[in-house]
Coordinates of C-alpha atoms in Angstrom, one line a residue:
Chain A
X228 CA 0.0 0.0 0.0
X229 CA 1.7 3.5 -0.8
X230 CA 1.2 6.6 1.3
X231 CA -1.1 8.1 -0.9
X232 CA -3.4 5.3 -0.7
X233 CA -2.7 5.0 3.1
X234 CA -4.3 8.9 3.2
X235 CA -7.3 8.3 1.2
X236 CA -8.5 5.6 3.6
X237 CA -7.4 7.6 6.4
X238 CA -9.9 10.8 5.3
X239 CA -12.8 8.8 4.4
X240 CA -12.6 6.8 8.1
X241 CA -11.9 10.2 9.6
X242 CA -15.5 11.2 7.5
X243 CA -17.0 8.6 8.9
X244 CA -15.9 9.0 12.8
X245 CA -16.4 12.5 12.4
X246 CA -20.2 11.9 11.4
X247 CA -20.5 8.8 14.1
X248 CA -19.4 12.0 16.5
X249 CA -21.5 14.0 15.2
X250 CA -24.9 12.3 15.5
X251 CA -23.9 11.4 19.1
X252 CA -23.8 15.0 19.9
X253 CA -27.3 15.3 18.5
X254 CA -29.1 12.3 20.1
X255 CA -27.6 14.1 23.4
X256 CA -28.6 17.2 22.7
X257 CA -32.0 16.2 21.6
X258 CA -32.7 14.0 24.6
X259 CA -31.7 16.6 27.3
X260 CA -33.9 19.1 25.0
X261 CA -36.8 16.0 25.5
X262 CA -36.7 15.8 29.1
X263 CA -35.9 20.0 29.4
X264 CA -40.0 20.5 29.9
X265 CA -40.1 18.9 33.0
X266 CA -37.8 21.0 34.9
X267 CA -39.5 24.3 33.3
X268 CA -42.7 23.1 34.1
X269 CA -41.7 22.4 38.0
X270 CA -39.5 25.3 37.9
X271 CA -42.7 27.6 36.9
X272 CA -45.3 25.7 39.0
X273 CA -42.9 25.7 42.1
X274 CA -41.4 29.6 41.5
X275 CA -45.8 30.6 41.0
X276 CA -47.5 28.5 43.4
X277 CA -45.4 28.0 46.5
X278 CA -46.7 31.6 48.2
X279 CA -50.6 30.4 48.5
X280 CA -49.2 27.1 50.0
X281 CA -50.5 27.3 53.5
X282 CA -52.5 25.5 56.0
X283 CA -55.7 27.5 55.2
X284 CA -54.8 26.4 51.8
X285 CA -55.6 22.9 52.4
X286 CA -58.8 22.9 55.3
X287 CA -60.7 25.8 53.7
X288 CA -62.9 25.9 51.0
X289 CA -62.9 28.0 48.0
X290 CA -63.2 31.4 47.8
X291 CA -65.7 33.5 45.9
X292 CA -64.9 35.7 43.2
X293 CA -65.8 38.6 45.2
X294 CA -63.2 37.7 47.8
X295 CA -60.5 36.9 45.7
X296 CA -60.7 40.2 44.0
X297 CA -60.8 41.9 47.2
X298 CA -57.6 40.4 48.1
X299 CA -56.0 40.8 44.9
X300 CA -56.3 44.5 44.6
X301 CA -55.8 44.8 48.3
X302 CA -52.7 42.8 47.1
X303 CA -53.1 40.0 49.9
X304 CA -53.1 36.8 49.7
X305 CA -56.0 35.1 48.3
X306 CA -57.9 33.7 51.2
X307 CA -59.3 30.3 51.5
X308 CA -58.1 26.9 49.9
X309 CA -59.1 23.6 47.8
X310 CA -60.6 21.7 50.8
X311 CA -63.7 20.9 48.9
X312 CA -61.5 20.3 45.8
X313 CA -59.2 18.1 47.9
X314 CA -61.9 15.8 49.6
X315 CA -63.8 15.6 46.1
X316 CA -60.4 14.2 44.5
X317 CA -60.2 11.8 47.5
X318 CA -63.6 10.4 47.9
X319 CA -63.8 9.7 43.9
X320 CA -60.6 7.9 43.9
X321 CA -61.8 5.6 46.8
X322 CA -65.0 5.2 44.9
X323 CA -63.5 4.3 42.0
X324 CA -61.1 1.9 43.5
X325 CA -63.4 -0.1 45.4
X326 CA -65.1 -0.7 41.9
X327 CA -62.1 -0.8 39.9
X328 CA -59.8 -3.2 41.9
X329 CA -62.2 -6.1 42.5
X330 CA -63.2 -6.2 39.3
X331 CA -59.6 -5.7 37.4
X332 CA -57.9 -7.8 39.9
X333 CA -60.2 -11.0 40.0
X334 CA -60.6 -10.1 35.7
X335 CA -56.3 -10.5 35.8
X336 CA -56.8 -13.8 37.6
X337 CA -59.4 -15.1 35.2
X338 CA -57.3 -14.5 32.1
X339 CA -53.7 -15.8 33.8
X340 CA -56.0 -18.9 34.3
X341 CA -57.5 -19.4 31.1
X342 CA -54.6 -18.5 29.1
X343 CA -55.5 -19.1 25.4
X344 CA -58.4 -19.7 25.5
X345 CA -61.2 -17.3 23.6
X346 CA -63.4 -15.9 25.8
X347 CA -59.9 -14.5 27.6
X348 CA -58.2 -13.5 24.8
X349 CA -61.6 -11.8 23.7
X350 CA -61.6 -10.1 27.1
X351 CA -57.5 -9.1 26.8
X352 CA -58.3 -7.5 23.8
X353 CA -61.3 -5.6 24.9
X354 CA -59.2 -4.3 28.0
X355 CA -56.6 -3.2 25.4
X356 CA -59.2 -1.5 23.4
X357 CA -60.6 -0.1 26.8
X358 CA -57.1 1.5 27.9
X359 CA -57.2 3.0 24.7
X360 CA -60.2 4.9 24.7
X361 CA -59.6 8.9 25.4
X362 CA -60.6 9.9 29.1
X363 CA -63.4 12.7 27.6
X364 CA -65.0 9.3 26.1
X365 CA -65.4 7.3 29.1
X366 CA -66.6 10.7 30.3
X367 CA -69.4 10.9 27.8
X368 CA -70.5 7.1 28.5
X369 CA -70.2 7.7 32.4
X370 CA -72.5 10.1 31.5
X371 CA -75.6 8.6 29.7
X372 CA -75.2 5.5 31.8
X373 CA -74.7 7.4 35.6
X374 CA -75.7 11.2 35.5
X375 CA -79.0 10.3 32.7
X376 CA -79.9 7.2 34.8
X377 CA -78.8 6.6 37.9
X378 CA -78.4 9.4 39.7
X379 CA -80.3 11.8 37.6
X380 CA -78.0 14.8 37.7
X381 CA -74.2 15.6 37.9
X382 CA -72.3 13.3 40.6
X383 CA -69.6 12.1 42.6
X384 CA -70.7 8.4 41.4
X385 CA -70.7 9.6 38.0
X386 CA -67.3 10.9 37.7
X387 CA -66.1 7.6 39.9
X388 CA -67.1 5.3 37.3
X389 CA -65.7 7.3 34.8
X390 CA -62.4 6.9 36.5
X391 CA -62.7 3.1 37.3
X392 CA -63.4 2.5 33.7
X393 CA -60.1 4.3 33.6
X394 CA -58.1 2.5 35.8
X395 CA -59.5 -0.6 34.5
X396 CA -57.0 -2.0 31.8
X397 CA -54.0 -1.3 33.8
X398 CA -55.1 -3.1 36.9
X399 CA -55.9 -6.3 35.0
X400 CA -53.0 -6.0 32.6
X401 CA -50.7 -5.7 35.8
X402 CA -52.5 -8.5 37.8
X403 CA -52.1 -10.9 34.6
X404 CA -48.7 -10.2 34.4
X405 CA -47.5 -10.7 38.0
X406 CA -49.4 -13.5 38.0
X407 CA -47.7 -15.3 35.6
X408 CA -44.1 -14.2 36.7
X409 CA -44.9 -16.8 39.9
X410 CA -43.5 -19.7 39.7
X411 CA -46.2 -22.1 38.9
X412 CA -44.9 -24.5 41.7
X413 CA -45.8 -22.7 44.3
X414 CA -49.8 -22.5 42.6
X415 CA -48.9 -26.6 42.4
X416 CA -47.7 -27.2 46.2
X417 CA -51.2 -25.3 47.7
X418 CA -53.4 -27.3 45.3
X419 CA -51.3 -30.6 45.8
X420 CA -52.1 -30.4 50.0
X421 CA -55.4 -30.1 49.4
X422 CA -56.2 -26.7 49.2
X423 CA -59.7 -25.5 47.3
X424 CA -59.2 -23.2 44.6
X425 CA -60.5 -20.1 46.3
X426 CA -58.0 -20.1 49.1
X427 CA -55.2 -20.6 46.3
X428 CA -55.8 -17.5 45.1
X429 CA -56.6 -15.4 48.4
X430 CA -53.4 -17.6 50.1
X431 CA -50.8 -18.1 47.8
X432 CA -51.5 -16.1 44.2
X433 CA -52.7 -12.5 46.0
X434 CA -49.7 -12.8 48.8
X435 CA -46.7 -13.6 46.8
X436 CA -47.7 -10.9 43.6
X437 CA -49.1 -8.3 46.6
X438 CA -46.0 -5.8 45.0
X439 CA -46.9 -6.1 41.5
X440 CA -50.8 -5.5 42.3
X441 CA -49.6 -2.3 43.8
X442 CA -47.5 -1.2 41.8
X443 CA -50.6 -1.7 39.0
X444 CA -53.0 -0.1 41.6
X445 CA -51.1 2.7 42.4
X446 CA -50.3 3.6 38.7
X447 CA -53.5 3.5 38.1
X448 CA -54.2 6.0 40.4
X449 CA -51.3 8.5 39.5
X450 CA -53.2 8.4 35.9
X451 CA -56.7 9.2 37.0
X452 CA -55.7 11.7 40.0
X453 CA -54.9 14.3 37.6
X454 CA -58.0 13.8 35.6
X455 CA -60.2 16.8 34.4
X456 CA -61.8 16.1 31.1
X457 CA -64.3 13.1 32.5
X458 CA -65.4 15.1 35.7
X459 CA -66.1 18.2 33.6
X460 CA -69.0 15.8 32.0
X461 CA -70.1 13.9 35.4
X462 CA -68.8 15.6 38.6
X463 CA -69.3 19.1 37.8
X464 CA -67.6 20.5 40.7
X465 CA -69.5 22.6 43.9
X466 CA -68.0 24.7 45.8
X467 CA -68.4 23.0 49.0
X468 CA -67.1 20.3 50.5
X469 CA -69.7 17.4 49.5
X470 CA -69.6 13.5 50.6
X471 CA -73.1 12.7 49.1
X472 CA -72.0 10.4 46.2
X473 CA -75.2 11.4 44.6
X474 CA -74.7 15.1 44.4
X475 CA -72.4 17.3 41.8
X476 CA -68.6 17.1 43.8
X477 CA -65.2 18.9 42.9
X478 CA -62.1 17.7 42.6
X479 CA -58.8 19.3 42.6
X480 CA -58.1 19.1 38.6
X481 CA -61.6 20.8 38.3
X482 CA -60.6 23.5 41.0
X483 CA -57.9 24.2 38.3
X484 CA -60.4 24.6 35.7
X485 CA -62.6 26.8 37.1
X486 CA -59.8 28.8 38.6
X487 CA -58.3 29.2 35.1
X488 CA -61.6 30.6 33.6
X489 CA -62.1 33.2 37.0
X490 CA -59.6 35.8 36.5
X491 CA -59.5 36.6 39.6
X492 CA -58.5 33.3 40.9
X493 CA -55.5 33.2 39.3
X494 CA -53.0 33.2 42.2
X495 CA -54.7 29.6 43.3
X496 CA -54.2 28.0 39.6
X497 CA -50.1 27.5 40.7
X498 CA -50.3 26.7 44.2
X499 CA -53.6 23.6 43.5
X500 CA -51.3 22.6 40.2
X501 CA -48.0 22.1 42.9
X502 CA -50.3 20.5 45.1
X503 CA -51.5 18.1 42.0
X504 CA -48.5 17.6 40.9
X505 CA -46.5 16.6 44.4
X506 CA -48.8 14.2 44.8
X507 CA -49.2 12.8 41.3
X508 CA -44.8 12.5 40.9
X509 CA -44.5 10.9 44.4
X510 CA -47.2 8.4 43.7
X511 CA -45.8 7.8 40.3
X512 CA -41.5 7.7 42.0
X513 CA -43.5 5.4 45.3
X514 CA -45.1 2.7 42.7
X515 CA -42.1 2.8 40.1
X516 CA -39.8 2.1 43.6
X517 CA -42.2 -0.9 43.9
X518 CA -41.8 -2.4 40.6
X519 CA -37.8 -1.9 40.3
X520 CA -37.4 -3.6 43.8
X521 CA -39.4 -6.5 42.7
X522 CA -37.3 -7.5 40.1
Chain B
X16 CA -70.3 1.5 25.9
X17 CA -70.4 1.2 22.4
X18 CA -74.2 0.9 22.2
X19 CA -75.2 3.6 24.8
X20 CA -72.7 6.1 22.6
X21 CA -74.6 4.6 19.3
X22 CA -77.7 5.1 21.2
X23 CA -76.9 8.8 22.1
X24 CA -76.0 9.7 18.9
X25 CA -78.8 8.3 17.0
X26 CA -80.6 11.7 16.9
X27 CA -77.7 13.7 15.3
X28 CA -77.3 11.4 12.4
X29 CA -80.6 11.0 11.7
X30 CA -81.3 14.4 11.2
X31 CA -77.6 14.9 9.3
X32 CA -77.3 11.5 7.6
X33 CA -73.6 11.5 6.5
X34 CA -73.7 15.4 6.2
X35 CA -72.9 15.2 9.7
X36 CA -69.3 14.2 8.7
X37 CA -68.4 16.0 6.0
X38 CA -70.5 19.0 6.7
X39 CA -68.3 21.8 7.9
X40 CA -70.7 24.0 9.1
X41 CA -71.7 23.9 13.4
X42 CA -74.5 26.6 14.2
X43 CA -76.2 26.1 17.5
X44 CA -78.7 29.1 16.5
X45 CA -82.0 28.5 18.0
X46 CA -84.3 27.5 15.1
X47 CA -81.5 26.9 12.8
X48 CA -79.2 24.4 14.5
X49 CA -76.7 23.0 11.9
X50 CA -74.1 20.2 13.3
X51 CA -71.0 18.9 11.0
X52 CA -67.7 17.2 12.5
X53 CA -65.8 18.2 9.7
X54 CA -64.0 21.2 11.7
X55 CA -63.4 19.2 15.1
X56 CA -61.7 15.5 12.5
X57 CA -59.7 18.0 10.9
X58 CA -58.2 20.0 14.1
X59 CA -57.8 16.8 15.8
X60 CA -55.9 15.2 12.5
X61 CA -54.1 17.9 11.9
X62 CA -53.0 18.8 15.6
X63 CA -52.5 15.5 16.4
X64 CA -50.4 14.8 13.4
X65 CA -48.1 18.1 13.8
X66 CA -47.4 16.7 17.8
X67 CA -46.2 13.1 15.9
X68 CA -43.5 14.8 13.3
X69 CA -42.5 17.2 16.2
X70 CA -42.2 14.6 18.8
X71 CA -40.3 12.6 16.1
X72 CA -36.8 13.6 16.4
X73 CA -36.8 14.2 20.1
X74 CA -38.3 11.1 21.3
X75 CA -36.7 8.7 19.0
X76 CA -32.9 10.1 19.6
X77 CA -34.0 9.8 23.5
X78 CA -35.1 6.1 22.9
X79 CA -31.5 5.9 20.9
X80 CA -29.7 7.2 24.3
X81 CA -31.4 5.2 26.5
X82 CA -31.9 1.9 24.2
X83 CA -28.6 1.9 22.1
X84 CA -26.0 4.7 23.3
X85 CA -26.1 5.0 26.9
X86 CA -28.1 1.4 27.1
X87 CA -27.7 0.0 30.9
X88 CA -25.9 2.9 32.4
X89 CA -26.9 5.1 35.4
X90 CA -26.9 8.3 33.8
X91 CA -30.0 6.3 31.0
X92 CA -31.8 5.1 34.1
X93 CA -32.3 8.5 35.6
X94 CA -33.3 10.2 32.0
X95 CA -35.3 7.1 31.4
X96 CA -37.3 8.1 35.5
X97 CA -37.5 11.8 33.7
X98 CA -39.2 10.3 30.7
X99 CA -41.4 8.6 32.6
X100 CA -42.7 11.6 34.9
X101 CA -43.6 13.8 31.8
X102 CA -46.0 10.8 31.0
X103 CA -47.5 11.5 35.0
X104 CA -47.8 15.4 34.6
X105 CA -51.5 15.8 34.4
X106 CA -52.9 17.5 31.3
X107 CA -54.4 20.0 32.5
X108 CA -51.0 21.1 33.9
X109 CA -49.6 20.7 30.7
X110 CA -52.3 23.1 29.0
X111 CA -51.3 25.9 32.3
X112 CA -47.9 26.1 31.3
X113 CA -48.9 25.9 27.4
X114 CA -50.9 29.0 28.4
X115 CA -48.8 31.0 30.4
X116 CA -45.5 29.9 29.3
X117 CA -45.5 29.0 25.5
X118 CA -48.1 31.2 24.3
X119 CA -46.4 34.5 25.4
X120 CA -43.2 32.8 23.7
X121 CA -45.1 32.8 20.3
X122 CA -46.6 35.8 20.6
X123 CA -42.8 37.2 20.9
X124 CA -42.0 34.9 18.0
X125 CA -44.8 36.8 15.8
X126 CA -46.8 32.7 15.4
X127 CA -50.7 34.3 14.9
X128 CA -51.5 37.5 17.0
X129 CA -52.9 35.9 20.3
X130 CA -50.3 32.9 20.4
X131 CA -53.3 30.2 20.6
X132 CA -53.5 28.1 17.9
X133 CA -52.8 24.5 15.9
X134 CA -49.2 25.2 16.2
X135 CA -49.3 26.0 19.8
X136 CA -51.8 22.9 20.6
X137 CA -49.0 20.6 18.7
X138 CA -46.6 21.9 20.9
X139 CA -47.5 20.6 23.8
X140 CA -49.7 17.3 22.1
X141 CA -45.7 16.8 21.0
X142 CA -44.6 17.0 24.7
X143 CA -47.3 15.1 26.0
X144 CA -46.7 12.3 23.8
X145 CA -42.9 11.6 24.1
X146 CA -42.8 9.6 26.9
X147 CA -45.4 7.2 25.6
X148 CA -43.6 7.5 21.8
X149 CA -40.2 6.8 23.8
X150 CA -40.9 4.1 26.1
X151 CA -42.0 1.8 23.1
X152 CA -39.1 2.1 20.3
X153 CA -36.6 2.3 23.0
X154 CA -38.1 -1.2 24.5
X155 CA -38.0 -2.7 21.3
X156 CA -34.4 -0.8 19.7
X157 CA -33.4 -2.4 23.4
X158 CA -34.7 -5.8 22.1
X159 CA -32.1 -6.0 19.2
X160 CA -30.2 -8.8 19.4
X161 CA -26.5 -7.6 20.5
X162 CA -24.7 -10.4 18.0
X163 CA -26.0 -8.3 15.4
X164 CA -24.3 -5.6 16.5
X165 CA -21.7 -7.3 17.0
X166 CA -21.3 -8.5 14.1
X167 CA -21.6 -5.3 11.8
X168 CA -19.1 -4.0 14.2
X169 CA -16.1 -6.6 13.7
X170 CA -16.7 -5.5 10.1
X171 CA -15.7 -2.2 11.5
X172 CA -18.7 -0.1 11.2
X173 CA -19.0 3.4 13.2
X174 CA -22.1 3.6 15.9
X175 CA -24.2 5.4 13.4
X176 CA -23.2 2.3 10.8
X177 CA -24.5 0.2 13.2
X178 CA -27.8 1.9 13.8
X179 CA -28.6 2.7 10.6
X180 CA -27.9 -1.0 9.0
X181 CA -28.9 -2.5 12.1
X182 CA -31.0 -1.7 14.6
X183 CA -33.2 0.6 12.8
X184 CA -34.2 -2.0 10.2
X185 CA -34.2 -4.8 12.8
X186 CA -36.5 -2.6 15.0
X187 CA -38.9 -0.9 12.4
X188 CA -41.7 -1.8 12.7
X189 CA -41.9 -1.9 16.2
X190 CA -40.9 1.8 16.2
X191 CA -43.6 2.6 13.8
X192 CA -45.7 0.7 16.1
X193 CA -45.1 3.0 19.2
X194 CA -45.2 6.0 16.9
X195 CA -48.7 5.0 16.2
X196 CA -49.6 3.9 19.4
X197 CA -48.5 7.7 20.1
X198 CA -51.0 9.1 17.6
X199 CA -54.0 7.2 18.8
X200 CA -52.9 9.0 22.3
X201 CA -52.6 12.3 21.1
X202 CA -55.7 12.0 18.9
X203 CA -57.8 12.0 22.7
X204 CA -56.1 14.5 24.1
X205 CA -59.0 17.4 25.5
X206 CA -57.1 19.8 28.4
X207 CA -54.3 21.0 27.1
X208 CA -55.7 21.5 23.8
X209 CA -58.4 22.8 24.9
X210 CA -56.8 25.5 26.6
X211 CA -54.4 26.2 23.5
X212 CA -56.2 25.6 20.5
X213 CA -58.3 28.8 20.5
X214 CA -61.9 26.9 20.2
X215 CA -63.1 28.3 16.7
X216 CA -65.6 26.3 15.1
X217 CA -64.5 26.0 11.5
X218 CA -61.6 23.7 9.4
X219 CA -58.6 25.4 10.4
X220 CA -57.3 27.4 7.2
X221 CA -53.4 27.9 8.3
X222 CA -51.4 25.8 10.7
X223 CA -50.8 28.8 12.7
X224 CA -54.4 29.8 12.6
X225 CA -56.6 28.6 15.4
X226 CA -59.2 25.3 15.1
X227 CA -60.8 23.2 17.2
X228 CA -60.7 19.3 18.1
X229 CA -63.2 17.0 18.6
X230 CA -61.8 16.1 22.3
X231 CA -61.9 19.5 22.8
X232 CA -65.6 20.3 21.6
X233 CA -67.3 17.8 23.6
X234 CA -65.1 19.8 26.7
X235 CA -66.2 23.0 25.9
X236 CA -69.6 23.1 24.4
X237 CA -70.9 20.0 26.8
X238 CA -72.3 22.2 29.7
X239 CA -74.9 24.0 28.0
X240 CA -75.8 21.5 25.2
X241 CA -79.0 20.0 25.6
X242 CA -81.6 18.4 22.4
X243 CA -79.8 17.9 19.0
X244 CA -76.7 19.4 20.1
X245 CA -76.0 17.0 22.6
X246 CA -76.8 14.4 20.9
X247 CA -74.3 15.6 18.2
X248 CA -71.2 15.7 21.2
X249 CA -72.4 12.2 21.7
X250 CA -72.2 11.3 18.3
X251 CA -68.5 12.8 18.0
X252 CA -67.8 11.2 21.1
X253 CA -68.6 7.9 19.0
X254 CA -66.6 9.3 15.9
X255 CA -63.4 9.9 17.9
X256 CA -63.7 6.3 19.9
X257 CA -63.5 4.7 16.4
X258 CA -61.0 6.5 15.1
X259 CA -59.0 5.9 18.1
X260 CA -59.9 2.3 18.2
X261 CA -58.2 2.0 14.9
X262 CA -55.3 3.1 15.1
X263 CA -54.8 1.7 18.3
X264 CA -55.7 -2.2 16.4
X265 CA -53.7 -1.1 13.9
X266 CA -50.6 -0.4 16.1
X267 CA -51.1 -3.3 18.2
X268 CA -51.6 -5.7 15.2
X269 CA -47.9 -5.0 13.9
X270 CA -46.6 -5.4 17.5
X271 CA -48.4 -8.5 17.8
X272 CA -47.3 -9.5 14.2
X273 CA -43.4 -8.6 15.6
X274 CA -44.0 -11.2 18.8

């Protein structure tokens, strides 16, 4: 090989490197640009919201609009808080829980059972199709079915059912999966000393995947505590703190809503979206702590 | 669910027939009432469309650093957790900080003279969507089997060799998968785009004009809609749960096909 040769190569390799460099830098670049939103958007909330942060913020209920412009052009703090918001949020997740975890729990344990079989894999799909659907849909149908029918007018119910319809898929989808990551000779040891089928499952199957049905559960409800779209169709809001499932109820997301379309209410949308949001990233970091220790 | 929405909207298209889809007209005059989807498929399309090519290059060079470049390390685990927590910012967090963050930026950037908008709503329907985009082609570009990598490398191809010849083919249609997986979640977006989109009831003319979405419609105009109108939310309800529905099958088809 001569030198001039020995150069040609050289360049075009360099080329090459120089290029393999190159689009390194990029994917870099772009990924910290990909993940930069989510220190702006704590930055902001955190920077806006952490002055209205108080106790009052959390035991009282809303202000008027007559109040918080008071306060505003007196340029104090906005009096009162998201108590009604706050205890809304709570007793709709509950609701929706108690509806959504029996069913998508003992659903999971049907299909790790029957694996292959049709009627499971029509139900799989179906729960696919259901975790699919967008949240203002399963508003709409929690709608004519709850607020039409059942309780004949906006309510807590209502938006709970919207919710558990949520939560759904993921809880069944998680419970199939731990399920099957047990080893099946522990399912085999229960039912060889004699044990009936029911107390396999509440004895041995529930126990040893109790960490991967939390983690599911508690995904679940990160994703429908932030929630607005559904309860704008069946919960309403009030402005009160309600605990009659049958009547209109708020929720924190709604709080947000209506503060957002009040001008006046402005200094509350920051501090109720820190609030959401604390407790929507720690649920999300406690369930995703869950899952990595399992494994 | 599917037959209560069918139910619901029974009204609608029995007054509109198939107008009601291609009609672009949506008057809720007393005495004149007029209802056609048209405006609220095309916003959502279009918006929802604009969020996939924008989320495009960021997410997949992020599921490149955490799935090929940085694959296994700590510094990929904790951008992977950061990933993961835009997917848990509620969207109606995400349409706050469209509104008082972005939009004042494109008003300084002279997009449209109030800053609302299709371009706006992509924005953030492109942020929104990342982690979901991400999570998927970087689970599969993960997948790729390393003695194929490997093996283009003892040949002595560069990184970039290797991902072009290698793991992008290998992983493709998985990727487009989760990119269309993406699009059937941005397609049901309401909050955010609600709050950004600028709620004008007519097929958006420019992309920085403003528009509507169907998502977004049903939010808006539910509260006071009562008779035909209602019944013509429903029905778009029922419109956007189909379209949804398949392009979720269709992305779950191709992963199924990949397994």
């Amino acid at each position: 090989m001569n030198a001039l040769q020995a150069t040609t190569y050289q360049d075009k390799s360099s080329g090459r490197i120089w290029k393999d460099k190159f689009i390194q830098g990029l994917v870099i670049f772009l990924s910290v640009v990909t993940i930069s939103p989510i220190a702006l958007i704590i930055y902001k909330l955190f920077v806006e919201g952490y002055k209205q942060i108080s106790l009052g913020f959390i035991i009282e209920n809303t202000p008027d609009t007559f109040a918080a412009m008071t306060a505003v052009a007196n340029d104090e703090r906005i009096p009162g808080g998201i108590a009604n918001g706050l205890v809304g949020t709570l007793l709709m997740i509950v609701l929706a829980s108690a509806i959504a975890i029996p069913v998508g729990v003992l659903t999971g344990i049907y299909l790790y059972e029957n694996q292959g079989k049709m009627m499971a894999n029509l139900i799989r799909n179906i729960s696919d199709i259901l975790q699919g659907v967008p949240s203002i849909v399963l508003g709409l149908i929690s709608y004519l079915w709850i607020v039409k029918h059942v309780t004949m007018g906006f309510s807590a119910l209502a938006g709970s059912v919207s919710l558990a319809i949520m939560m759904l898929p993921m809880i069944v989808r998680s419970t199939e999966e731990t399920l099957k990551m047990i080893p099946i000779t522990l399912k085999e040891a229960a039912l060889a000393l004699g044990a009936p089928y029911y107390k396999v499952i509440l004895k041995v199957l529930i126990p040893t995947g109790y960490s991967g049905l939390l983690t599911g559960i508690l995904l679940g409800i990160s994703r429908i505590l932030g929630e607005t779209a559904p309860l704008m169709l069946t919960a309403l809001g009030s402005s009160t703190i309600n605990l009659d499932v049958t009547k209109p109820t708020s929720a924190v997301p709604l709080l947000i809503w209506e503060f957002y379309n009040d001008p006046n209410m402005i200094g509350l949308i920051w501090s109720s979206s820190l609030l959401l949001m604390a407790f929507v990233l720690t649920l999300n970091i406690v369930s995703k702590q869950f899952a990595a220790k399992r494994r | 669910m599917v037959f209560s929405l069918v139910g619901g909207a029974i009204p609608s298209f029995k007054a509109f027939g198939l107008k009601f889809i291609v009609s672009g007209d949506w008057d809720p005059t007393e005495g004149r009432e007029v209802y056609g989807a048209l405006p609220f498929i095309a916003g959502t399309l279009l918006t929802s469309f604009a969020a996939l090519l924008i989320s495009l290059p960021l997410s997949f060079s992020t599921s490149l650093f955490l799935g090929e470049y940085y694959k296994g390390t700590r510094v990929a685990r904790i951008l992977g957790m950061l990933v993961d927590l835009l997917a848990g910012i509620p969207s109606i967090v995400y349409g706050l900080w469209g509104f008082y963050v972005l939009r004042p930026l494109m008003i300084d950037l002279g997009f449209g003279g109030q800053g609302f908008g299709i371009f706006t709503a992509s924005l953030i329907l492109a942020i929104m969507i990342i982690p979901y985009a991400t999570s998927l082609s970087n689970e599969i570009i993960a997948m790729v089997p390393n003695d194929l990598k490997e093996a283009a490398y003892s040949l002595g191809a560069t990184r970039l060799e290797v991902i072009q010849t290698v793991t992008i083919p290998t992983a493709r249609s998985g990727i487009v998968a989760g990119y269309i997986l993406s699009f059937g979640r941005a397609l049901g977006e309401t909050m955010a785009v609600t709050m950004l989109i600028g709620n004008t009831n007519r097929v958006p003319d420019s992309f920085f004009g403003t528009g509507n979405t169907m998502a977004s419609v049903i939010a808006n105009q539910f509260g006071e809609a009562d008779g035909l109108k209602l019944s013509s939310l429903i029905a778009i309800g029922l419109l956007l749960f189909l379209i949804t529905g398949i392009v979720n099958g269709v992305g779950k088809l191709i992963i199924k096909k990949m397994t």
